[in-house]
Coordinates of C-alpha atoms (C1' of nucleotides) in Angstrom, one line a residue:
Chain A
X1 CA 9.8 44.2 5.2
X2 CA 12.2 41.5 3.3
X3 CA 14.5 41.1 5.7
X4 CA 15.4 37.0 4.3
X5 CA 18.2 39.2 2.2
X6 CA 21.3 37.5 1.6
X7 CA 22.9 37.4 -1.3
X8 CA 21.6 34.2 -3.0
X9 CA 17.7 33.4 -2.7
X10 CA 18.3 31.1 0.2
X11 CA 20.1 32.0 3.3
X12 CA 23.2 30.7 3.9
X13 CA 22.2 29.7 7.5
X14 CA 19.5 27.5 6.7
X15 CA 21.8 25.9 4.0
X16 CA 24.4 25.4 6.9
X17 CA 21.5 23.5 8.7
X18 CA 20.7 21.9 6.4
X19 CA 24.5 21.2 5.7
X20 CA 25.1 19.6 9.6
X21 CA 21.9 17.7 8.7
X22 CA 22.7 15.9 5.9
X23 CA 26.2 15.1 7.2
X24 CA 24.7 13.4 10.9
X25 CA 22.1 11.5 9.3
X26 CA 24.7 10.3 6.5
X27 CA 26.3 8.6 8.9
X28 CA 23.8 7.4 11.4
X29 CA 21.7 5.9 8.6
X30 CA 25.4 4.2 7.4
X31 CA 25.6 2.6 10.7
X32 CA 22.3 2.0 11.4
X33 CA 19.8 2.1 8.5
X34 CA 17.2 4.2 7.8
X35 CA 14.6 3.0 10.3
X36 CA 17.2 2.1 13.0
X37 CA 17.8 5.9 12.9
X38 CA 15.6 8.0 15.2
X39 CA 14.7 12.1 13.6
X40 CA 15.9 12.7 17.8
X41 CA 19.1 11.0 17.3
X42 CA 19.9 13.2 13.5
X43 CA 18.9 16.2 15.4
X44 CA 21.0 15.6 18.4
X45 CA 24.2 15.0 16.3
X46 CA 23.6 18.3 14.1
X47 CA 23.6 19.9 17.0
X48 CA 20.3 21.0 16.6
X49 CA 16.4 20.7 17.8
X50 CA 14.0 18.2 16.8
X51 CA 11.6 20.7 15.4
X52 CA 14.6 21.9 13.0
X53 CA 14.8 18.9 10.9
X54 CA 11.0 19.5 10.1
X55 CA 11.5 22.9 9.5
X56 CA 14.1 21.9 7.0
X57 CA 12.8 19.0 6.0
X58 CA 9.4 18.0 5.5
X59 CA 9.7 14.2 6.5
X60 CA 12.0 12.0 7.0
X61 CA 12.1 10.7 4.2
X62 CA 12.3 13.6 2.4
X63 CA 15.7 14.6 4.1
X64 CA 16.4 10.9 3.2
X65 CA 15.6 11.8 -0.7
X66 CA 17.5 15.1 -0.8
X67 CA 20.8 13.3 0.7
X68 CA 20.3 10.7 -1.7
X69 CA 20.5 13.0 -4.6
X70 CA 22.9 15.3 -3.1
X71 CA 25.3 12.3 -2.6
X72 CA 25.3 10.4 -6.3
X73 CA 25.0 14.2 -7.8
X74 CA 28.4 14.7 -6.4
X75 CA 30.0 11.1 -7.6
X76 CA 28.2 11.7 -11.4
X77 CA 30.2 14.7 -11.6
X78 CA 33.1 13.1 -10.5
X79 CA 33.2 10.1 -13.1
X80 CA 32.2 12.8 -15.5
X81 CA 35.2 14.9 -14.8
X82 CA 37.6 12.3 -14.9
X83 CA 36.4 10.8 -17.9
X84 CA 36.4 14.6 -19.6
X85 CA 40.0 15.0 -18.2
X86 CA 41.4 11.8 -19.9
X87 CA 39.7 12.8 -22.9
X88 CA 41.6 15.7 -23.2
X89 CA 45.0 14.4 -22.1
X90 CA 44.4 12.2 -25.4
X91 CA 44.0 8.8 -23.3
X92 CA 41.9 5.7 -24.8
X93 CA 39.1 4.6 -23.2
X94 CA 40.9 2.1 -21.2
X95 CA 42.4 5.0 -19.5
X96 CA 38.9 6.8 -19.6
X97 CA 37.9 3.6 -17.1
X98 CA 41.0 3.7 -15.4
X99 CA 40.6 7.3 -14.3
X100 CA 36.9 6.4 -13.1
X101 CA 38.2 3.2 -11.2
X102 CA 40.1 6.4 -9.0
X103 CA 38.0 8.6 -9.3
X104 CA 35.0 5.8 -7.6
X105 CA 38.1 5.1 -4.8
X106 CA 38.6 8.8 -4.2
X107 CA 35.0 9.1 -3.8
X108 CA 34.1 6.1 -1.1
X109 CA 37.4 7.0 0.2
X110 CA 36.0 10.7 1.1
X111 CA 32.4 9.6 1.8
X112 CA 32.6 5.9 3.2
X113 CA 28.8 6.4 4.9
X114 CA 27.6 7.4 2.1
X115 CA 28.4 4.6 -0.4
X116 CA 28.0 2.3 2.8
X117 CA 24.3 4.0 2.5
X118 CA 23.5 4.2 -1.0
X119 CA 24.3 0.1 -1.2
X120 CA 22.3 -0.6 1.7
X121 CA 19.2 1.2 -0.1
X122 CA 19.9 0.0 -4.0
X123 CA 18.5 -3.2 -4.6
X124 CA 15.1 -2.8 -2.0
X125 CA 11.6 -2.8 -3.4
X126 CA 8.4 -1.2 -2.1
X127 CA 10.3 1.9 -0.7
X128 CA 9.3 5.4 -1.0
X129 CA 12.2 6.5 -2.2
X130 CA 12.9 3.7 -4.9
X131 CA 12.0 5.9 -8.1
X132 CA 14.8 8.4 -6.8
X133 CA 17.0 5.8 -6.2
X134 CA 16.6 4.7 -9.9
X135 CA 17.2 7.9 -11.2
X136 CA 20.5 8.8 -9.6
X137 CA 21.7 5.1 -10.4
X138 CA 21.3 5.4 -14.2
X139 CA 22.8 9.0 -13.6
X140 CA 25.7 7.2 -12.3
X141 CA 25.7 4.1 -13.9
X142 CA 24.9 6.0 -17.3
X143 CA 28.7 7.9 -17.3
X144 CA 30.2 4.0 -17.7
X145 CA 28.1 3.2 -19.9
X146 CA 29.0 5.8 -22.1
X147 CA 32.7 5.5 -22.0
X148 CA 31.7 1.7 -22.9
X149 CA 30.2 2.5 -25.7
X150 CA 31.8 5.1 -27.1
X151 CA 34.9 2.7 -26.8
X152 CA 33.3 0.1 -28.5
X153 CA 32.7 2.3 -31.4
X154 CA 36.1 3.3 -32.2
X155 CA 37.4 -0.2 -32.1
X156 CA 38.9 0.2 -28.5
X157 CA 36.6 -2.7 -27.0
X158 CA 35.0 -5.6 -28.5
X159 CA 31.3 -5.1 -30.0
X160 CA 30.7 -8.3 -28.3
X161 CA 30.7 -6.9 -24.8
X162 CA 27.6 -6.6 -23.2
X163 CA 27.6 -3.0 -22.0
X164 CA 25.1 -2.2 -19.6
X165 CA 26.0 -5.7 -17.7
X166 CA 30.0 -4.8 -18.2
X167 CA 28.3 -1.6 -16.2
X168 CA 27.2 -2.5 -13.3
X169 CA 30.0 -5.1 -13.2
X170 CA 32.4 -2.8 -13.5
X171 CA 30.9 -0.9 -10.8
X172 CA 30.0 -3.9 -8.5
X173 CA 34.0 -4.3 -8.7
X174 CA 35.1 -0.9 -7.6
X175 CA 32.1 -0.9 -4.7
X176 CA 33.1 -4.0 -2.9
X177 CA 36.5 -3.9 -3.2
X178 CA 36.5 -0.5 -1.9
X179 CA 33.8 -1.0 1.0
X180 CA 35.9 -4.0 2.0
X181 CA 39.4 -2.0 2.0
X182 CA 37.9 0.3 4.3
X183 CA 36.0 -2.0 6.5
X184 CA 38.7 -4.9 6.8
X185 CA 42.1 -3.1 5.8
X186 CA 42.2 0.3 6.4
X187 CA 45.6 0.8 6.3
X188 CA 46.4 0.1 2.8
X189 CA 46.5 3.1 0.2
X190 CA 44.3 4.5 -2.5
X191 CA 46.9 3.5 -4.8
X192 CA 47.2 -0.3 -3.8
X193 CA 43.9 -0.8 -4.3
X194 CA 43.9 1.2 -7.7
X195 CA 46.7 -0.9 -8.8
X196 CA 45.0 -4.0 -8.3
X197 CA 41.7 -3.0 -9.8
X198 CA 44.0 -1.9 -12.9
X199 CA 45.2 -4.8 -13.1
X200 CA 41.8 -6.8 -13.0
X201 CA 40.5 -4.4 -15.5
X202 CA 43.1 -4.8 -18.0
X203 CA 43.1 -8.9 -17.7
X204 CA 46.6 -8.7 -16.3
X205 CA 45.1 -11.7 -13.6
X206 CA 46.1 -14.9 -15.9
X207 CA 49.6 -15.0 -17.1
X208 CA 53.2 -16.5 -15.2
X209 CA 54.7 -15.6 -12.1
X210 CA 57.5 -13.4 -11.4
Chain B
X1 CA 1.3 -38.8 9.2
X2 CA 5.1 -37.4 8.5
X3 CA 7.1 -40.0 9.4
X4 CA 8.3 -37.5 12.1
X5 CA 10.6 -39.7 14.5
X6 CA 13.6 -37.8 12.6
X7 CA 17.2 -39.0 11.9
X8 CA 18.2 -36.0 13.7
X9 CA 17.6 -35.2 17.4
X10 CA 14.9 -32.1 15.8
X11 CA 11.7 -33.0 15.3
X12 CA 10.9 -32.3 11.8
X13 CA 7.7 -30.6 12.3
X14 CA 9.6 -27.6 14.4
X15 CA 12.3 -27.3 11.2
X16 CA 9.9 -27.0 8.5
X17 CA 7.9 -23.9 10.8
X18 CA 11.7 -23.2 10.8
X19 CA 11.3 -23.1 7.4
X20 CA 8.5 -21.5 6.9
X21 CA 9.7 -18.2 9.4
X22 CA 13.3 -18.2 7.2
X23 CA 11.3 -17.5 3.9
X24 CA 8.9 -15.4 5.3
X25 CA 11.4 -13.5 7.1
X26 CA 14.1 -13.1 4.0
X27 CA 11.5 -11.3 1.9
X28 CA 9.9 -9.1 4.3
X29 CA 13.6 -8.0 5.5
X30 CA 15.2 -7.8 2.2
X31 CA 12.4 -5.3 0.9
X32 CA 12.2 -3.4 3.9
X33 CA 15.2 -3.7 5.6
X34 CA 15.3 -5.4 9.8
X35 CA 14.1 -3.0 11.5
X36 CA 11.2 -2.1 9.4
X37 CA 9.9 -5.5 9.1
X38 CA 7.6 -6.2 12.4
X39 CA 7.2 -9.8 14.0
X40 CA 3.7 -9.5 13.3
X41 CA 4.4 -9.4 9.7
X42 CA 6.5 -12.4 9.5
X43 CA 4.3 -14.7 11.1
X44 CA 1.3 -13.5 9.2
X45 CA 3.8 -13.6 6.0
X46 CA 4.5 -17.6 7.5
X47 CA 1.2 -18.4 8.2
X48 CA 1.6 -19.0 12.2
X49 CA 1.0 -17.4 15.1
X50 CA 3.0 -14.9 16.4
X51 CA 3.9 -17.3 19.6
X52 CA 5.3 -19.5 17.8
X53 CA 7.7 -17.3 16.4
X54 CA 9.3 -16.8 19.8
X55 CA 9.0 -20.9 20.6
X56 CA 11.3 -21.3 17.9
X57 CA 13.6 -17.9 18.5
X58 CA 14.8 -16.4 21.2
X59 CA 14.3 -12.9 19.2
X60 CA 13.6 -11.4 16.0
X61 CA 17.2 -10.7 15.9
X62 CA 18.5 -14.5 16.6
X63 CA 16.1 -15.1 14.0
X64 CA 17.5 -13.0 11.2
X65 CA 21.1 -14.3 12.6
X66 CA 20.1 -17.8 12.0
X67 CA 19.2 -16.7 8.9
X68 CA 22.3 -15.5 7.7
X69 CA 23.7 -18.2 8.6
X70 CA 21.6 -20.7 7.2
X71 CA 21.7 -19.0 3.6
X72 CA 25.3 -18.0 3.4
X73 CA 26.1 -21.8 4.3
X74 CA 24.5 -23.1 1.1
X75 CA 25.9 -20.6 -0.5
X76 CA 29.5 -21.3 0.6
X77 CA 28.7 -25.4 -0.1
X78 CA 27.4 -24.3 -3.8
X79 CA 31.0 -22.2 -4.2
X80 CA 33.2 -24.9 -2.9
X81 CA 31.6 -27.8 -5.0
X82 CA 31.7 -25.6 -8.2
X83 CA 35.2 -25.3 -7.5
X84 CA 35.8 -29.2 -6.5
X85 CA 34.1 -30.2 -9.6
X86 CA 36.2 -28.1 -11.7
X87 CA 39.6 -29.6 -10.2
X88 CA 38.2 -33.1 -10.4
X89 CA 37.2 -32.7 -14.0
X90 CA 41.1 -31.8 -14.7
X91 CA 40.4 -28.1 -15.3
X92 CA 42.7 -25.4 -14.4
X93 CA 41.8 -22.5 -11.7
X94 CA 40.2 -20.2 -14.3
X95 CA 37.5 -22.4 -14.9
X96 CA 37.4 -23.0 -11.3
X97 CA 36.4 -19.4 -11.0
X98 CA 34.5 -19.5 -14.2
X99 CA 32.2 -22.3 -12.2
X100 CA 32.5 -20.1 -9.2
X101 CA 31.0 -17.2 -11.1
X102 CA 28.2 -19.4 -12.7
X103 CA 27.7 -20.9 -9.1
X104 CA 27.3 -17.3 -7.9
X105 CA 24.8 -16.2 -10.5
X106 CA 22.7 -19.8 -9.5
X107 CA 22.5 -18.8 -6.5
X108 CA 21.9 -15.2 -6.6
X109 CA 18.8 -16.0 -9.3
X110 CA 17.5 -19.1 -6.6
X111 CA 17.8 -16.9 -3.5
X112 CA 17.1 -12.8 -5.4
X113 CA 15.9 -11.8 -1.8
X114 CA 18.5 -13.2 0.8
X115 CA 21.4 -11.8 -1.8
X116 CA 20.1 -8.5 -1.2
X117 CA 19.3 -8.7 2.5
X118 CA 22.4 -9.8 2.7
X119 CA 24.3 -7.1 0.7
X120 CA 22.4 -4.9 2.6
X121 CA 23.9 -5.7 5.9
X122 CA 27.3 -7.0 5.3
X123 CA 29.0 -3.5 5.4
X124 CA 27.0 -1.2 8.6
X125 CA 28.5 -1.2 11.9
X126 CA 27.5 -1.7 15.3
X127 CA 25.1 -3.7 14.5
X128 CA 24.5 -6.8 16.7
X129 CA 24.7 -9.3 14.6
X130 CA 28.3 -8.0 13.2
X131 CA 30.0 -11.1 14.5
X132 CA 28.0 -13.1 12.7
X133 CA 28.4 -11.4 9.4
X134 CA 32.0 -11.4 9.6
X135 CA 32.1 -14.7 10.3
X136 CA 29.7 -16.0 7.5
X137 CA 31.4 -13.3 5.0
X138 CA 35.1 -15.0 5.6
X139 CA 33.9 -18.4 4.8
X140 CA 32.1 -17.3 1.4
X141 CA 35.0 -15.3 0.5
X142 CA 37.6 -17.8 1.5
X143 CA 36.6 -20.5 -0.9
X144 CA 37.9 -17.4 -3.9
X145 CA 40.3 -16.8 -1.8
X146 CA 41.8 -20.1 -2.2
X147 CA 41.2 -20.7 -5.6
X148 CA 43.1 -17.3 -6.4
X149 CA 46.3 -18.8 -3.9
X150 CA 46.2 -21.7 -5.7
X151 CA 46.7 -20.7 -9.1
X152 CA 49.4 -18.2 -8.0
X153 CA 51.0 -21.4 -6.6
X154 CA 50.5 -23.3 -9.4
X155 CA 51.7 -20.4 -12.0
X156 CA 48.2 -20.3 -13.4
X157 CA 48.0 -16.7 -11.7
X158 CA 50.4 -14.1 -11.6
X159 CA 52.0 -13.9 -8.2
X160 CA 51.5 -9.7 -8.3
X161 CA 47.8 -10.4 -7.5
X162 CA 46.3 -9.1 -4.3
X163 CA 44.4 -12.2 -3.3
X164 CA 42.1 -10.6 -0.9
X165 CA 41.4 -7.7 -3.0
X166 CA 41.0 -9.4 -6.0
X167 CA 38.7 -11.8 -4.5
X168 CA 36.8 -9.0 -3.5
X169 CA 36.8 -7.5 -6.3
X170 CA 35.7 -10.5 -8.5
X171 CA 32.7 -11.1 -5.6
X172 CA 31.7 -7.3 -6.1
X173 CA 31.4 -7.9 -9.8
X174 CA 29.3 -10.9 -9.3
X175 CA 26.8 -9.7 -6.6
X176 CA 25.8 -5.7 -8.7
X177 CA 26.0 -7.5 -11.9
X178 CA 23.6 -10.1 -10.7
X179 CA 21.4 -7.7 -8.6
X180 CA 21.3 -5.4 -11.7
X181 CA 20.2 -8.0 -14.0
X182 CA 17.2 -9.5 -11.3
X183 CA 16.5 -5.7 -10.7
X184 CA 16.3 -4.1 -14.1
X185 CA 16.7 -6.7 -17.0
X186 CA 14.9 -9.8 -15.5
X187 CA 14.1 -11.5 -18.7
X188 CA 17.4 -11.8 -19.7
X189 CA 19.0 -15.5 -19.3
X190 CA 21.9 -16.9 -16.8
X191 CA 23.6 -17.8 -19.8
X192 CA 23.8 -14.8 -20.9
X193 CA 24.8 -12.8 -17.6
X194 CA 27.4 -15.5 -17.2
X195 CA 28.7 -15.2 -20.5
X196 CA 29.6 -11.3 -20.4
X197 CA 31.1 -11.6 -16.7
X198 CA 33.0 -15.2 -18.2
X199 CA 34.7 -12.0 -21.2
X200 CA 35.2 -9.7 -18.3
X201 CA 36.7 -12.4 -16.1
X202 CA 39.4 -13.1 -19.1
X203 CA 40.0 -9.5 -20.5
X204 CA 38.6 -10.2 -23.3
X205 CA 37.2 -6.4 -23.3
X206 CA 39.7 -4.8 -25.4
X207 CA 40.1 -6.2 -28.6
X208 CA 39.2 -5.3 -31.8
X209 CA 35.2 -5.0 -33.1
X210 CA 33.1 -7.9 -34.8
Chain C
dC1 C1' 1.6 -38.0 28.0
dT2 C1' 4.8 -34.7 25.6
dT3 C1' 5.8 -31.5 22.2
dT4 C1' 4.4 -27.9 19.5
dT5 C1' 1.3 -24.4 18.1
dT6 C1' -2.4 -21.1 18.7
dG7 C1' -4.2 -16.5 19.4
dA8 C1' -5.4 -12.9 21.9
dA9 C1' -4.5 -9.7 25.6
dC10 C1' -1.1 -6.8 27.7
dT11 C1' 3.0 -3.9 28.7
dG12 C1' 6.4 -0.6 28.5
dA13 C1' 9.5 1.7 25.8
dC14 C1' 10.1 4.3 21.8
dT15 C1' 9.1 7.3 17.6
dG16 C1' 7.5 10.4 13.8
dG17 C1' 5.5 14.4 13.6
dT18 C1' 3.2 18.8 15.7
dC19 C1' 2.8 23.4 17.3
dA20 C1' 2.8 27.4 20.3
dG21 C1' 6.3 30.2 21.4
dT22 C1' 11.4 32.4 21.3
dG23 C1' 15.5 34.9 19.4
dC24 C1' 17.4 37.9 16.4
dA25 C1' 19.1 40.7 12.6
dA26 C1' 17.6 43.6 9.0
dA27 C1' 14.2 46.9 7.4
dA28 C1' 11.0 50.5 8.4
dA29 C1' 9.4 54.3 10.8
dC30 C1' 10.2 58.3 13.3
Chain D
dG1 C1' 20.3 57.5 15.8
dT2 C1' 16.9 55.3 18.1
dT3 C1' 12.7 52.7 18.3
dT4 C1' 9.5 49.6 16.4
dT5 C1' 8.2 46.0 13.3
dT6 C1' 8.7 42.0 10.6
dG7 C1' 9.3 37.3 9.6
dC8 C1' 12.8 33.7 9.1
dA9 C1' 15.0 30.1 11.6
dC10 C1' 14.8 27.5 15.4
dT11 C1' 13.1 25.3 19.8
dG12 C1' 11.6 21.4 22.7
dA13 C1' 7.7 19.6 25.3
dC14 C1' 4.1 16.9 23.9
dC15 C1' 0.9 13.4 21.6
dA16 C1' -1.0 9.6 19.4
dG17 C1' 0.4 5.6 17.5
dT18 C1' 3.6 1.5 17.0
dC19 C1' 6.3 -2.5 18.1
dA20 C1' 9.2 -6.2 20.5
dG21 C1' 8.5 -9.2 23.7
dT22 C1' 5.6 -11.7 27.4
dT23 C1' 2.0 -14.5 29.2
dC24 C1' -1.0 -18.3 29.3
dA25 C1' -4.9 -21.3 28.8
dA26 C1' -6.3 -24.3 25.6
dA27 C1' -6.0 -27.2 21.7
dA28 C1' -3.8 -29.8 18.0
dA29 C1' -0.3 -33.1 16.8
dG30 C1' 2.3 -37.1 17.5

DNA sequence: CTTTTTGAACTGACTGGTCAGTGCAAAAAC
DNA sequence: GTTTTTGCACTGACCAGTCAGTTCAAAAAG
């Protein structure tokens, strides 16, 4: 009987599927939005049939959900990691946000229709998908938060900082300035743009020329 | 009644249906995004019929272009007189962008639903109203832009900036920091908001605690 | 009289979701 | 070793419903 086999519970095929899925409607939906993209057009770029997507998927909203949470579980374990790795190293917590401000870059760098995506979708009401929209942003949003406040404990920041706002702010910072390096200069490098977030950051702005 | 005659050659009756199809229109598209948002429900939303929609647009999408531009041109106006007011009240270009910031926030807490609309939008691609965008973004963003060249100029700014980036960057803290706050801590006051972005604008993070 | 709005009927293209059927690799039977 | 069975994964034509945009006679507004 059992013939599903393989050696996890699910079969590596249908997790390729599901794979090509994920990536064709990650960047349709970028482009496009989510009801500007047709379930024909995700199945046509996967390379598969229609009915696929719905044996995969049970809406498609659903395969909207699951990317969702796919996409910010990957980024939360990103900031995580370079906040952990700093940590050890025996950095402060300024370097703690430094190493986030990359690791965010790195992150839209590698997935621009993702982070083109999840922006698109944040801030809407009355969708289906808002409460898992909520719950991956505090995920996200959570990891700053506790570098923030873990800083302002050991004296590093000022207990006067607001930090949930200094948060999102923070956040807001590296989003736009990354979504507009890709979208109106390209050509620049990761670093560049690191360096001058840095240098934001760190209130290096005011102060004399040359 | 209405003294219609109008200083203009547009009859003021059309503008305020104008009017009317703009507000409907911002808060149906910024909850569920263009595409989902049917004619039908915008003049309902208005409180016309849905002829008259098309007497005053060509299209639903020449509607929602108008749109953008309408809203990011009092938003550009609001910018550049924060910034005028500053300079004619002898203060130097931080508290130009200081004013900027608050002018920003005034906005973004008058107009919660074209902000995210707009946000939405500004980064997909071949979309047809891309031109547009572009064109309304550059203006916004070249009133920071200045301000930023200026104070370099002036010394007031070190001349290591990255004005684009940084102006990007100082928009992107803005825009999440003011969506978070409408979206998930409503009740707290502009002041407020203003005042942690005012310590982030001047790196007054780091420092020591109370 | 002219401009603007109404409102309902209509069209033609498009879309999310369905479902009966196919292909195939592993397991079971012989 | 060969034949048969099983059921997962996939297919794609099809359907019922939706929506942008059109049309137009009539009425309200000015």
């Amino acid at each position: 009987m059992e013939s599903s086999s393989a050696t996890a519970g699910v079969s590596t095929r249908r997790e390729a599927t599901r794979q090509k899925l994920y990536e064709a409607a990650v960047t349709l939906i970028a482009e496009q939005g989510f009801s500007a993209t047709t379930v024909d057009e995700i199945a046509e770029r996967a390379g598969v049939a229609k009915g696929t997507v719905y044996y995969n998927f049970a809406s498609k909203s659903v395969l909207f959900e699951e990317l969702l949470r796919h996409g910010v579980g990957l980024l939360t374990a990103s900031l995580r990691e370079a906040a952990e790795a700093t940590a050890r190293a025996g950095g402060g917590k300024v370097d703690a946000l430094d190493a986030m401000i990359r690791a965010g870059l790195v992150f839209i760098d590698r997935y621009p229709a993702f982070t083109q995506l999840y922006v698109a979708e944040l801030w809407r009401t009355n969708r289906a998908w808002q409460s898992t929209l909520m719950v991956v942003r505090q995920q996200a949003v959570a990891v700053v938060e506790g570098v923030l406040r873990e800083g302002v404990e050991n004296g590093e920041f000022s207990d006067e900082i607001d930090v949930p706002l200094t948060a999102s702010a923070l956040v807001g910072m590296v989003l736009v300035a990354a979504l507009d390096w890709q979208s109106f200069q390209p050509e620049r490098s990761l670093d560049d743009v690191h360096a001058a977030l840095s240098r934001l950051l760190q209130g290096r702005v005011s102060g004399r020329n040359g």
